[in-house]
Amino acid sequence: MDFNLSIGMSAEVGITVELKDTAVSFGSGGVKVLATPMMIGIMENAALKAVDTNLPEGYATVGTHLDVKHLTATPIGMKAYAEAELIKIEGKKLTFNVIAYDEKEKIGEGTHTRYIIAVDSFIERTNEKLNR
């Protein structure tokens, strides 16, 4: 199936860091700065937005792998954003370069892998776990 995707597709997602986005709130640290899981979340969201709107109805992508470094802290009240660029297409496997910034500097970088799935059959297979 042709998924109408091409190398170089990209998107950007941003937030203003709030208490709910911090390591303290996520339970991933004891400091009120942007949590690594939140940074990763905006990276994944940017990758999803780069491609999902181009997929046929009934298809979406799911994240399966991350290789990310969190380079520096971002305080509450500062804007943070992530950029994702599609760098490799291998059938249904998509690889993205992801970079996160705050208002002052690069705060994270790495790669992210997503797979194209047929939503209905994916949910059906997942829900089968309830019956095992």
mmCIF file with all atom_site columns, N, CA and C in Angstrom, residues 31-81:
data_model
loop_
_atom_site.group_PDB
_atom_site.id
_atom_site.type_symbol
_atom_site.label_atom_id
_atom_site.label_alt_id
_atom_site.label_comp_id
_atom_site.label_asym_id
_atom_site.label_entity_id
_atom_site.label_seq_id
_atom_site.pdbx_PDB_ins_code
_atom_site.Cartn_x
_atom_site.Cartn_y
_atom_site.Cartn_z
_atom_site.occupancy
_atom_site.B_iso_or_equiv
_atom_site.pdbx_formal_charge
_atom_site.auth_seq_id
_atom_site.auth_comp_id
_atom_site.auth_asym_id
_atom_site.auth_atom_id
_atom_site.pdbx_PDB_model_num
ATOM 1   N N  . VAL A 1 31 ? 13.259 17.404 40.885 1.00 0.00 ? 31 VAL A N  1
ATOM 2   C CA . VAL A 1 31 ? 13.492 18.802 40.554 1.00 0.00 ? 31 VAL A CA 1
ATOM 3   C C  . VAL A 1 31 ? 12.343 19.311 39.679 1.00 0.00 ? 31 VAL A C  1
ATOM 4   N N  . LYS A 1 32 ? 11.954 20.550 39.889 1.00 0.00 ? 32 LYS A N  1
ATOM 5   C CA . LYS A 1 32 ? 10.859 21.157 39.116 1.00 0.00 ? 32 LYS A CA 1
ATOM 6   C C  . LYS A 1 32 ? 11.398 21.771 37.830 1.00 0.00 ? 32 LYS A C  1
ATOM 7   N N  . VAL A 1 33 ? 11.827 20.892 36.930 1.00 0.00 ? 33 VAL A N  1
ATOM 8   C CA . VAL A 1 33 ? 12.264 21.255 35.577 1.00 0.00 ? 33 VAL A CA 1
ATOM 9   C C  . VAL A 1 33 ? 11.587 20.300 34.604 1.00 0.00 ? 33 VAL A C  1
ATOM 10  N N  . LEU A 1 34 ? 11.618 20.636 33.314 1.00 0.00 ? 34 LEU A N  1
ATOM 11  C CA . LEU A 1 34 ? 10.994 19.784 32.302 1.00 0.00 ? 34 LEU A CA 1
ATOM 12  C C  . LEU A 1 34 ? 11.452 18.336 32.468 1.00 0.00 ? 34 LEU A C  1
ATOM 13  N N  . ALA A 1 35 ? 10.499 17.436 32.624 1.00 0.00 ? 35 ALA A N  1
ATOM 14  C CA . ALA A 1 35 ? 10.794 16.014 32.795 1.00 0.00 ? 35 ALA A CA 1
ATOM 15  C C  . ALA A 1 35 ? 11.238 15.398 31.472 1.00 0.00 ? 35 ALA A C  1
ATOM 16  N N  . THR A 1 36 ? 12.178 14.476 31.561 1.00 0.00 ? 36 THR A N  1
ATOM 17  C CA . THR A 1 36 ? 12.601 13.743 30.370 1.00 0.00 ? 36 THR A CA 1
ATOM 18  C C  . THR A 1 36 ? 11.413 13.066 29.686 1.00 0.00 ? 36 THR A C  1
ATOM 19  N N  . PRO A 1 37 ? 10.501 12.400 30.426 1.00 0.00 ? 37 PRO A N  1
ATOM 20  C CA . PRO A 1 37 ? 9.344  11.803 29.737 1.00 0.00 ? 37 PRO A CA 1
ATOM 21  C C  . PRO A 1 37 ? 8.494  12.825 28.984 1.00 0.00 ? 37 PRO A C  1
ATOM 22  N N  . MET A 1 38 ? 8.403  14.042 29.492 1.00 0.00 ? 38 MET A N  1
ATOM 23  C CA . MET A 1 38 ? 7.627  15.081 28.798 1.00 0.00 ? 38 MET A CA 1
ATOM 24  C C  . MET A 1 38 ? 8.355  15.536 27.540 1.00 0.00 ? 38 MET A C  1
ATOM 25  N N  . MET A 1 39 ? 9.676  15.690 27.624 1.00 0.00 ? 39 MET A N  1
ATOM 26  C CA . MET A 1 39 ? 10.449 16.053 26.434 1.00 0.00 ? 39 MET A CA 1
ATOM 27  C C  . MET A 1 39 ? 10.275 14.980 25.358 1.00 0.00 ? 39 MET A C  1
ATOM 28  N N  . ILE A 1 40 ? 10.356 13.731 25.779 1.00 0.00 ? 40 ILE A N  1
ATOM 29  C CA . ILE A 1 40 ? 10.174 12.624 24.842 1.00 0.00 ? 40 ILE A CA 1
ATOM 30  C C  . ILE A 1 40 ? 8.767  12.655 24.257 1.00 0.00 ? 40 ILE A C  1
ATOM 31  N N  . GLY A 1 41 ? 7.783  12.990 25.088 1.00 0.00 ? 41 GLY A N  1
ATOM 32  C CA . GLY A 1 41 ? 6.405  13.070 24.607 1.00 0.00 ? 41 GLY A CA 1
ATOM 33  C C  . GLY A 1 41 ? 6.223  14.095 23.510 1.00 0.00 ? 41 GLY A C  1
ATOM 34  N N  . ILE A 1 42 ? 6.846  15.262 23.658 1.00 0.00 ? 42 ILE A N  1
ATOM 35  C CA . ILE A 1 42 ? 6.691  16.257 22.595 1.00 0.00 ? 42 ILE A CA 1
ATOM 36  C C  . ILE A 1 42 ? 7.481  15.849 21.352 1.00 0.00 ? 42 ILE A C  1
ATOM 37  N N  . MET A 1 43 ? 8.591  15.128 21.534 1.00 0.00 ? 43 MET A N  1
ATOM 38  C CA . MET A 1 43 ? 9.322  14.599 20.375 1.00 0.00 ? 43 MET A CA 1
ATOM 39  C C  . MET A 1 43 ? 8.453  13.595 19.613 1.00 0.00 ? 43 MET A C  1
ATOM 40  N N  . GLU A 1 44 ? 7.826  12.671 20.345 1.00 0.00 ? 44 GLU A N  1
ATOM 41  C CA . GLU A 1 44 ? 6.952  11.683 19.705 1.00 0.00 ? 44 GLU A CA 1
ATOM 42  C C  . GLU A 1 44 ? 5.772  12.364 19.020 1.00 0.00 ? 44 GLU A C  1
ATOM 43  N N  . ASN A 1 45 ? 5.204  13.366 19.669 1.00 0.00 ? 45 ASN A N  1
ATOM 44  C CA . ASN A 1 45 ? 4.065  14.067 19.094 1.00 0.00 ? 45 ASN A CA 1
ATOM 45  C C  . ASN A 1 45 ? 4.451  14.779 17.804 1.00 0.00 ? 45 ASN A C  1
ATOM 46  N N  . ALA A 1 46 ? 5.643  15.351 17.759 1.00 0.00 ? 46 ALA A N  1
ATOM 47  C CA . ALA A 1 46 ? 6.106  16.002 16.528 1.00 0.00 ? 46 ALA A CA 1
ATOM 48  C C  . ALA A 1 46 ? 6.256  14.975 15.406 1.00 0.00 ? 46 ALA A C  1
ATOM 49  N N  . ALA A 1 47 ? 6.796  13.797 15.721 1.00 0.00 ? 47 ALA A N  1
ATOM 50  C CA . ALA A 1 47 ? 6.950  12.744 14.705 1.00 0.00 ? 47 ALA A CA 1
ATOM 51  C C  . ALA A 1 47 ? 5.583  12.289 14.196 1.00 0.00 ? 47 ALA A C  1
ATOM 52  N N  . LEU A 1 48 ? 4.658  12.081 15.096 1.00 0.00 ? 48 LEU A N  1
ATOM 53  C CA . LEU A 1 48 ? 3.307  11.687 14.717 1.00 0.00 ? 48 LEU A CA 1
ATOM 54  C C  . LEU A 1 48 ? 2.692  12.737 13.795 1.00 0.00 ? 48 LEU A C  1
ATOM 55  N N  . LYS A 1 49 ? 2.797  14.003 14.167 1.00 0.00 ? 49 LYS A N  1
ATOM 56  C CA . LYS A 1 49 ? 2.197  15.078 13.363 1.00 0.00 ? 49 LYS A CA 1
ATOM 57  C C  . LYS A 1 49 ? 2.877  15.225 12.001 1.00 0.00 ? 49 LYS A C  1
ATOM 58  N N  . ALA A 1 50 ? 4.129  14.807 11.892 1.00 0.00 ? 50 ALA A N  1
ATOM 59  C CA . ALA A 1 50 ? 4.834  14.915 10.615 1.00 0.00 ? 50 ALA A CA 1
ATOM 60  C C  . ALA A 1 50 ? 4.236  13.993 9.560  1.00 0.00 ? 50 ALA A C  1
ATOM 61  N N  . VAL A 1 51 ? 3.633  12.874 9.987  1.00 0.00 ? 51 VAL A N  1
ATOM 62  C CA . VAL A 1 51 ? 3.197  11.887 8.998  1.00 0.00 ? 51 VAL A CA 1
ATOM 63  C C  . VAL A 1 51 ? 1.736  11.453 9.085  1.00 0.00 ? 51 VAL A C  1
ATOM 64  N N  . ASP A 1 52 ? 1.155  11.406 10.277 1.00 0.00 ? 52 ASP A N  1
ATOM 65  C CA . ASP A 1 52 ? -0.158 10.771 10.431 1.00 0.00 ? 52 ASP A CA 1
ATOM 66  C C  . ASP A 1 52 ? -1.259 11.404 9.587  1.00 0.00 ? 52 ASP A C  1
ATOM 67  N N  . THR A 1 53 ? -1.215 12.714 9.377  1.00 0.00 ? 53 THR A N  1
ATOM 68  C CA . THR A 1 53 ? -2.270 13.349 8.582  1.00 0.00 ? 53 THR A CA 1
ATOM 69  C C  . THR A 1 53 ? -2.196 12.951 7.108  1.00 0.00 ? 53 THR A C  1
ATOM 70  N N  . ASN A 1 54 ? -1.076 12.378 6.674  1.00 0.00 ? 54 ASN A N  1
ATOM 71  C CA . ASN A 1 54 ? -0.937 11.948 5.284  1.00 0.00 ? 54 ASN A CA 1
ATOM 72  C C  . ASN A 1 54 ? -1.345 10.497 5.071  1.00 0.00 ? 54 ASN A C  1
ATOM 73  N N  . LEU A 1 55 ? -1.612 9.774  6.152  1.00 0.00 ? 55 LEU A N  1
ATOM 74  C CA . LEU A 1 55 ? -1.971 8.360  6.018  1.00 0.00 ? 55 LEU A CA 1
ATOM 75  C C  . LEU A 1 55 ? -3.434 8.215  5.618  1.00 0.00 ? 55 LEU A C  1
ATOM 76  N N  . PRO A 1 56 ? -3.770 7.098  4.929  1.00 0.00 ? 56 PRO A N  1
ATOM 77  C CA . PRO A 1 56 ? -5.173 6.858  4.576  1.00 0.00 ? 56 PRO A CA 1
ATOM 78  C C  . PRO A 1 56 ? -6.024 6.717  5.844  1.00 0.00 ? 56 PRO A C  1
ATOM 79  N N  . GLU A 1 57 ? -7.316 6.954  5.718  1.00 0.00 ? 57 GLU A N  1
ATOM 80  C CA . GLU A 1 57 ? -8.223 6.796  6.846  1.00 0.00 ? 57 GLU A CA 1
ATOM 81  C C  . GLU A 1 57 ? -8.106 5.379  7.396  1.00 0.00 ? 57 GLU A C  1
ATOM 82  N N  . GLY A 1 58 ? -8.111 5.262  8.708  1.00 0.00 ? 58 GLY A N  1
ATOM 83  C CA . GLY A 1 58 ? -8.015 3.951  9.347  1.00 0.00 ? 58 GLY A CA 1
ATOM 84  C C  . GLY A 1 58 ? -6.588 3.541  9.680  1.00 0.00 ? 58 GLY A C  1
ATOM 85  N N  . TYR A 1 59 ? -5.619 4.377  9.331  1.00 0.00 ? 59 TYR A N  1
ATOM 86  C CA . TYR A 1 59 ? -4.210 4.091  9.625  1.00 0.00 ? 59 TYR A CA 1
ATOM 87  C C  . TYR A 1 59 ? -3.658 5.164  10.546 1.00 0.00 ? 59 TYR A C  1
ATOM 88  N N  . ALA A 1 60 ? -2.678 4.771  11.347 1.00 0.00 ? 60 ALA A N  1
ATOM 89  C CA . ALA A 1 60 ? -1.995 5.694  12.252 1.00 0.00 ? 60 ALA A CA 1
ATOM 90  C C  . ALA A 1 60 ? -0.583 5.153  12.465 1.00 0.00 ? 60 ALA A C  1
ATOM 91  N N  . THR A 1 61 ? 0.197  5.835  13.284 1.00 0.00 ? 61 THR A N  1
ATOM 92  C CA . THR A 1 61 ? 1.517  5.323  13.646 1.00 0.00 ? 61 THR A CA 1
ATOM 93  C C  . THR A 1 61 ? 1.580  5.144  15.150 1.00 0.00 ? 61 THR A C  1
ATOM 94  N N  . VAL A 1 62 ? 2.415  4.200  15.567 1.00 0.00 ? 62 VAL A N  1
ATOM 95  C CA . VAL A 1 62 ? 2.691  3.977  16.983 1.00 0.00 ? 62 VAL A CA 1
ATOM 96  C C  . VAL A 1 62 ? 4.201  4.001  17.193 1.00 0.00 ? 62 VAL A C  1
ATOM 97  N N  . GLY A 1 63 ? 4.602  4.583  18.306 1.00 0.00 ? 63 GLY A N  1
ATOM 98  C CA . GLY A 1 63 ? 6.014  4.637  18.642 1.00 0.00 ? 63 GLY A CA 1
ATOM 99  C C  . GLY A 1 63 ? 6.497  3.290  19.155 1.00 0.00 ? 63 GLY A C  1
ATOM 100 N N  . THR A 1 64 ? 7.709  2.899  18.732 1.00 0.00 ? 64 THR A N  1
ATOM 101 C CA . THR A 1 64 ? 8.246  1.611  19.159 1.00 0.00 ? 64 THR A CA 1
ATOM 102 C C  . THR A 1 64 ? 9.666  1.695  19.712 1.00 0.00 ? 64 THR A C  1
ATOM 103 N N  . HIS A 1 65 ? 10.384 2.773  19.410 1.00 0.00 ? 65 HIS A N  1
ATOM 104 C CA . HIS A 1 65 ? 11.771 2.861  19.891 1.00 0.00 ? 65 HIS A CA 1
ATOM 105 C C  . HIS A 1 65 ? 12.197 4.318  19.977 1.00 0.00 ? 65 HIS A C  1
ATOM 106 N N  . LEU A 1 66 ? 12.963 4.604  21.026 1.00 0.00 ? 66 LEU A N  1
ATOM 107 C CA . LEU A 1 66 ? 13.549 5.923  21.210 1.00 0.00 ? 66 LEU A CA 1
ATOM 108 C C  . LEU A 1 66 ? 15.008 5.760  21.607 1.00 0.00 ? 66 LEU A C  1
ATOM 109 N N  . ASP A 1 67 ? 15.847 6.586  21.053 1.00 0.00 ? 67 ASP A N  1
ATOM 110 C CA . ASP A 1 67 ? 17.244 6.685  21.472 1.00 0.00 ? 67 ASP A CA 1
ATOM 111 C C  . ASP A 1 67 ? 17.514 8.175  21.615 1.00 0.00 ? 67 ASP A C  1
ATOM 112 N N  . VAL A 1 68 ? 17.326 8.689  22.830 1.00 0.00 ? 68 VAL A N  1
ATOM 113 C CA . VAL A 1 68 ? 17.305 10.126 23.053 1.00 0.00 ? 68 VAL A CA 1
ATOM 114 C C  . VAL A 1 68 ? 18.216 10.509 24.215 1.00 0.00 ? 68 VAL A C  1
ATOM 115 N N  . LYS A 1 69 ? 18.896 11.638 24.056 1.00 0.00 ? 69 LYS A N  1
ATOM 116 C CA . LYS A 1 69 ? 19.672 12.237 25.141 1.00 0.00 ? 69 LYS A CA 1
ATOM 117 C C  . LYS A 1 69 ? 18.947 13.494 25.597 1.00 0.00 ? 69 LYS A C  1
ATOM 118 N N  . HIS A 1 70 ? 18.806 13.659 26.925 1.00 0.00 ? 70 HIS A N  1
ATOM 119 C CA . HIS A 1 70 ? 18.278 14.903 27.492 1.00 0.00 ? 70 HIS A CA 1
ATOM 120 C C  . HIS A 1 70 ? 19.514 15.682 27.935 1.00 0.00 ? 70 HIS A C  1
ATOM 121 N N  . LEU A 1 71 ? 19.807 16.782 27.257 1.00 0.00 ? 71 LEU A N  1
ATOM 122 C CA . LEU A 1 71 ? 21.090 17.465 27.391 1.00 0.00 ? 71 LEU A CA 1
ATOM 123 C C  . LEU A 1 71 ? 21.154 18.508 28.499 1.00 0.00 ? 71 LEU A C  1
ATOM 124 N N  . THR A 1 72 ? 20.042 19.203 28.735 1.00 0.00 ? 72 THR A N  1
ATOM 125 C CA . THR A 1 72 ? 20.067 20.273 29.733 1.00 0.00 ? 72 THR A CA 1
ATOM 126 C C  . THR A 1 72 ? 18.652 20.554 30.229 1.00 0.00 ? 72 THR A C  1
ATOM 127 N N  . ALA A 1 73 ? 18.548 21.186 31.393 1.00 0.00 ? 73 ALA A N  1
ATOM 128 C CA . ALA A 1 73 ? 17.258 21.419 32.040 1.00 0.00 ? 73 ALA A CA 1
ATOM 129 C C  . ALA A 1 73 ? 16.560 22.669 31.514 1.00 0.00 ? 73 ALA A C  1
ATOM 130 N N  . THR A 1 74 ? 15.223 22.636 31.597 1.00 0.00 ? 74 THR A N  1
ATOM 131 C CA . THR A 1 74 ? 14.380 23.764 31.208 1.00 0.00 ? 74 THR A CA 1
ATOM 132 C C  . THR A 1 74 ? 13.459 24.089 32.371 1.00 0.00 ? 74 THR A C  1
ATOM 133 N N  . PRO A 1 75 ? 13.449 25.356 32.832 1.00 0.00 ? 75 PRO A N  1
ATOM 134 C CA . PRO A 1 75 ? 12.646 25.720 33.994 1.00 0.00 ? 75 PRO A CA 1
ATOM 135 C C  . PRO A 1 75 ? 11.164 25.915 33.672 1.00 0.00 ? 75 PRO A C  1
ATOM 136 N N  . ILE A 1 76 ? 10.349 25.872 34.723 1.00 0.00 ? 76 ILE A N  1
ATOM 137 C CA . ILE A 1 76 ? 8.927  26.197 34.610 1.00 0.00 ? 76 ILE A CA 1
ATOM 138 C C  . ILE A 1 76 ? 8.809  27.613 34.043 1.00 0.00 ? 76 ILE A C  1
ATOM 139 N N  . GLY A 1 77 ? 7.864  27.788 33.122 1.00 0.00 ? 77 GLY A N  1
ATOM 140 C CA . GLY A 1 77 ? 7.605  29.094 32.525 1.00 0.00 ? 77 GLY A CA 1
ATOM 141 C C  . GLY A 1 77 ? 8.302  29.319 31.198 1.00 0.00 ? 77 GLY A C  1
ATOM 142 N N  . MET A 1 78 ? 9.290  28.503 30.871 1.00 0.00 ? 78 MET A N  1
ATOM 143 C CA . MET A 1 78 ? 10.002 28.655 29.607 1.00 0.00 ? 78 MET A CA 1
ATOM 144 C C  . MET A 1 78 ? 9.334  27.785 28.541 1.00 0.00 ? 78 MET A C  1
ATOM 145 N N  . LYS A 1 79 ? 9.375  28.251 27.301 1.00 0.00 ? 79 LYS A N  1
ATOM 146 C CA . LYS A 1 79 ? 8.852  27.469 26.180 1.00 0.00 ? 79 LYS A CA 1
ATOM 147 C C  . LYS A 1 79 ? 9.855  26.386 25.800 1.00 0.00 ? 79 LYS A C  1
ATOM 148 N N  . ALA A 1 80 ? 9.339  25.220 25.443 1.00 0.00 ? 80 ALA A N  1
ATOM 149 C CA . ALA A 1 80 ? 10.151 24.117 24.927 1.00 0.00 ? 80 ALA A CA 1
ATOM 150 C C  . ALA A 1 80 ? 9.439  23.582 23.697 1.00 0.00 ? 80 ALA A C  1
ATOM 151 N N  . TYR A 1 81 ? 10.197 23.158 22.712 1.00 0.00 ? 81 TYR A N  1
ATOM 152 C CA . TYR A 1 81 ? 9.575  22.599 21.514 1.00 0.00 ? 81 TYR A CA 1
ATOM 153 C C  . TYR A 1 81 ? 10.462 21.512 20.928 1.00 0.00 ? 81 TYR A C  1
#
